[in-house]
Short mmCIF file of C-alpha atoms in Angstrom, two decimals:
data_model
loop_
_atom_site.label_atom_id
_atom_site.label_comp_id
_atom_site.label_asym_id
_atom_site.label_seq_id
_atom_site.Cartn_x
_atom_site.Cartn_y
_atom_site.Cartn_z
CA MET A 1 -14.64 -5.57 5.76
CA ILE A 2 -11.59 -3.47 6.59
CA LYS A 3 -10.67 -0.92 4.06
CA VAL A 4 -7.98 1.46 3.61
CA ALA A 5 -9.09 4.89 4.67
CA LYS A 6 -5.95 7.07 4.11
CA ILE A 7 -2.93 6.15 2.16
CA LYS A 8 0.27 8.28 2.10
CA PRO A 9 3.57 7.77 0.14
CA LEU A 10 6.73 7.81 2.05
CA GLY A 11 9.39 7.92 -0.39
CA GLY A 12 10.96 5.28 -2.36
CA HIS A 13 8.47 2.57 -2.28
CA ARG A 14 6.79 2.64 1.26
CA LEU A 15 3.54 3.43 1.81
CA ARG A 16 1.52 4.36 5.09
CA ALA A 17 -1.92 3.08 5.06
CA THR A 18 -4.73 3.74 7.67
CA PHE A 19 -7.24 1.40 7.86
CA SER A 20 -11.02 1.90 8.41
CA ASP A 21 -10.68 0.59 12.16
CA GLY A 22 -8.19 3.36 12.95
CA MET A 23 -5.12 0.80 12.79
CA ALA A 24 -2.25 2.02 10.65
CA GLY A 25 1.25 1.05 9.60
CA ASP A 26 3.97 1.33 7.07
CA TYR A 27 4.72 -1.24 4.21
CA ASP A 28 7.74 -1.45 1.96
CA PHE A 29 6.42 -2.75 -1.37
CA SER A 30 10.27 -3.11 -2.71
CA ILE A 31 10.05 -6.88 -2.82
CA ILE A 32 6.75 -6.67 -5.02
CA VAL A 33 7.96 -3.78 -7.32
CA ALA A 34 11.25 -6.08 -8.11
CA GLU A 35 9.30 -8.88 -9.41
CA SER A 36 8.65 -9.29 -13.00
CA GLY A 37 5.42 -8.59 -14.98
CA PRO A 38 3.99 -5.63 -16.79
CA MET A 39 1.71 -4.55 -13.94
CA VAL A 40 4.66 -3.96 -11.51
CA GLU A 41 7.19 -2.59 -13.98
CA PRO A 42 5.80 1.04 -13.73
CA LEU A 43 5.93 0.96 -9.97
CA ARG A 44 9.59 0.79 -9.96
CA ASP A 45 9.78 4.39 -10.80
CA PRO A 46 9.20 6.10 -7.36
CA ALA A 47 7.52 9.16 -8.87
CA TYR A 48 4.90 6.73 -10.44
CA PHE A 49 4.55 4.53 -7.24
CA ALA A 50 3.63 7.96 -5.58
CA ARG A 51 0.96 8.61 -7.54
CA VAL A 52 -1.21 5.72 -5.49
CA PHE A 53 -4.73 6.44 -4.64
CA LEU A 54 -7.74 4.80 -2.95
CA GLU A 55 -10.29 2.90 -4.97
CA ASP A 56 -13.03 0.99 -3.19
CA GLY A 57 -10.56 1.11 -0.11
CA ALA A 58 -7.71 -0.64 -1.80
CA PRO A 59 -4.28 1.07 -2.59
CA THR A 60 -4.44 1.25 -6.41
CA TRP A 61 -2.26 2.81 -9.12
CA PRO A 62 -2.99 4.34 -12.63
CA ASN A 63 -2.12 1.24 -14.25
CA GLY A 64 -4.83 -0.68 -12.41
CA PHE A 65 -2.43 -2.63 -10.16
CA ASP A 66 -3.94 -2.56 -6.59
CA ALA A 67 -3.14 -4.49 -3.20
CA ALA A 68 -5.96 -5.87 -1.42
CA PRO A 69 -6.65 -4.29 2.00
CA GLY A 70 -6.62 -7.61 3.89
CA TRP A 71 -3.25 -8.73 2.68
CA LEU A 72 -1.70 -5.36 3.11
CA ARG A 73 -3.17 -5.36 6.82
CA ARG A 74 -1.69 -8.81 7.51
CA GLU A 75 1.58 -7.95 6.13
CA ILE A 76 1.86 -4.97 8.21
CA GLU A 77 0.73 -6.83 11.15
CA ALA A 78 3.28 -9.61 10.57
CA THR A 79 6.21 -7.05 10.78
CA GLY A 80 4.94 -5.85 13.96
CA ALA A 81 4.29 -2.27 12.57
CA LEU A 82 0.57 -2.19 13.06
CA THR A 83 -0.45 0.38 15.47
CA ARG A 84 -3.44 2.69 16.41
CA ASP A 85 -3.22 5.88 14.16
CA ALA A 86 -2.91 8.91 16.65
CA ALA A 87 -4.85 10.91 14.13
CA ALA A 88 -7.80 8.21 13.87
#
């Protein structure tokens, strides 16, 4: 099972995820945080968004919102941004 091994906020609502197989890519969560709902509202604040951490290999925020690693990888791959991480 692929997990996120490293996560790095890039400013705004963008993250760089490095997966357990050494592949990595950037993803912009702007469309997701623009949705309505109590779980995404705190993420609209870039400072709060930057508080992302990993829990069981999934990007997670203090309010419990998380992103499934498989979904995140597919989204990054769909944009053509998934590459081998040079540091991995």
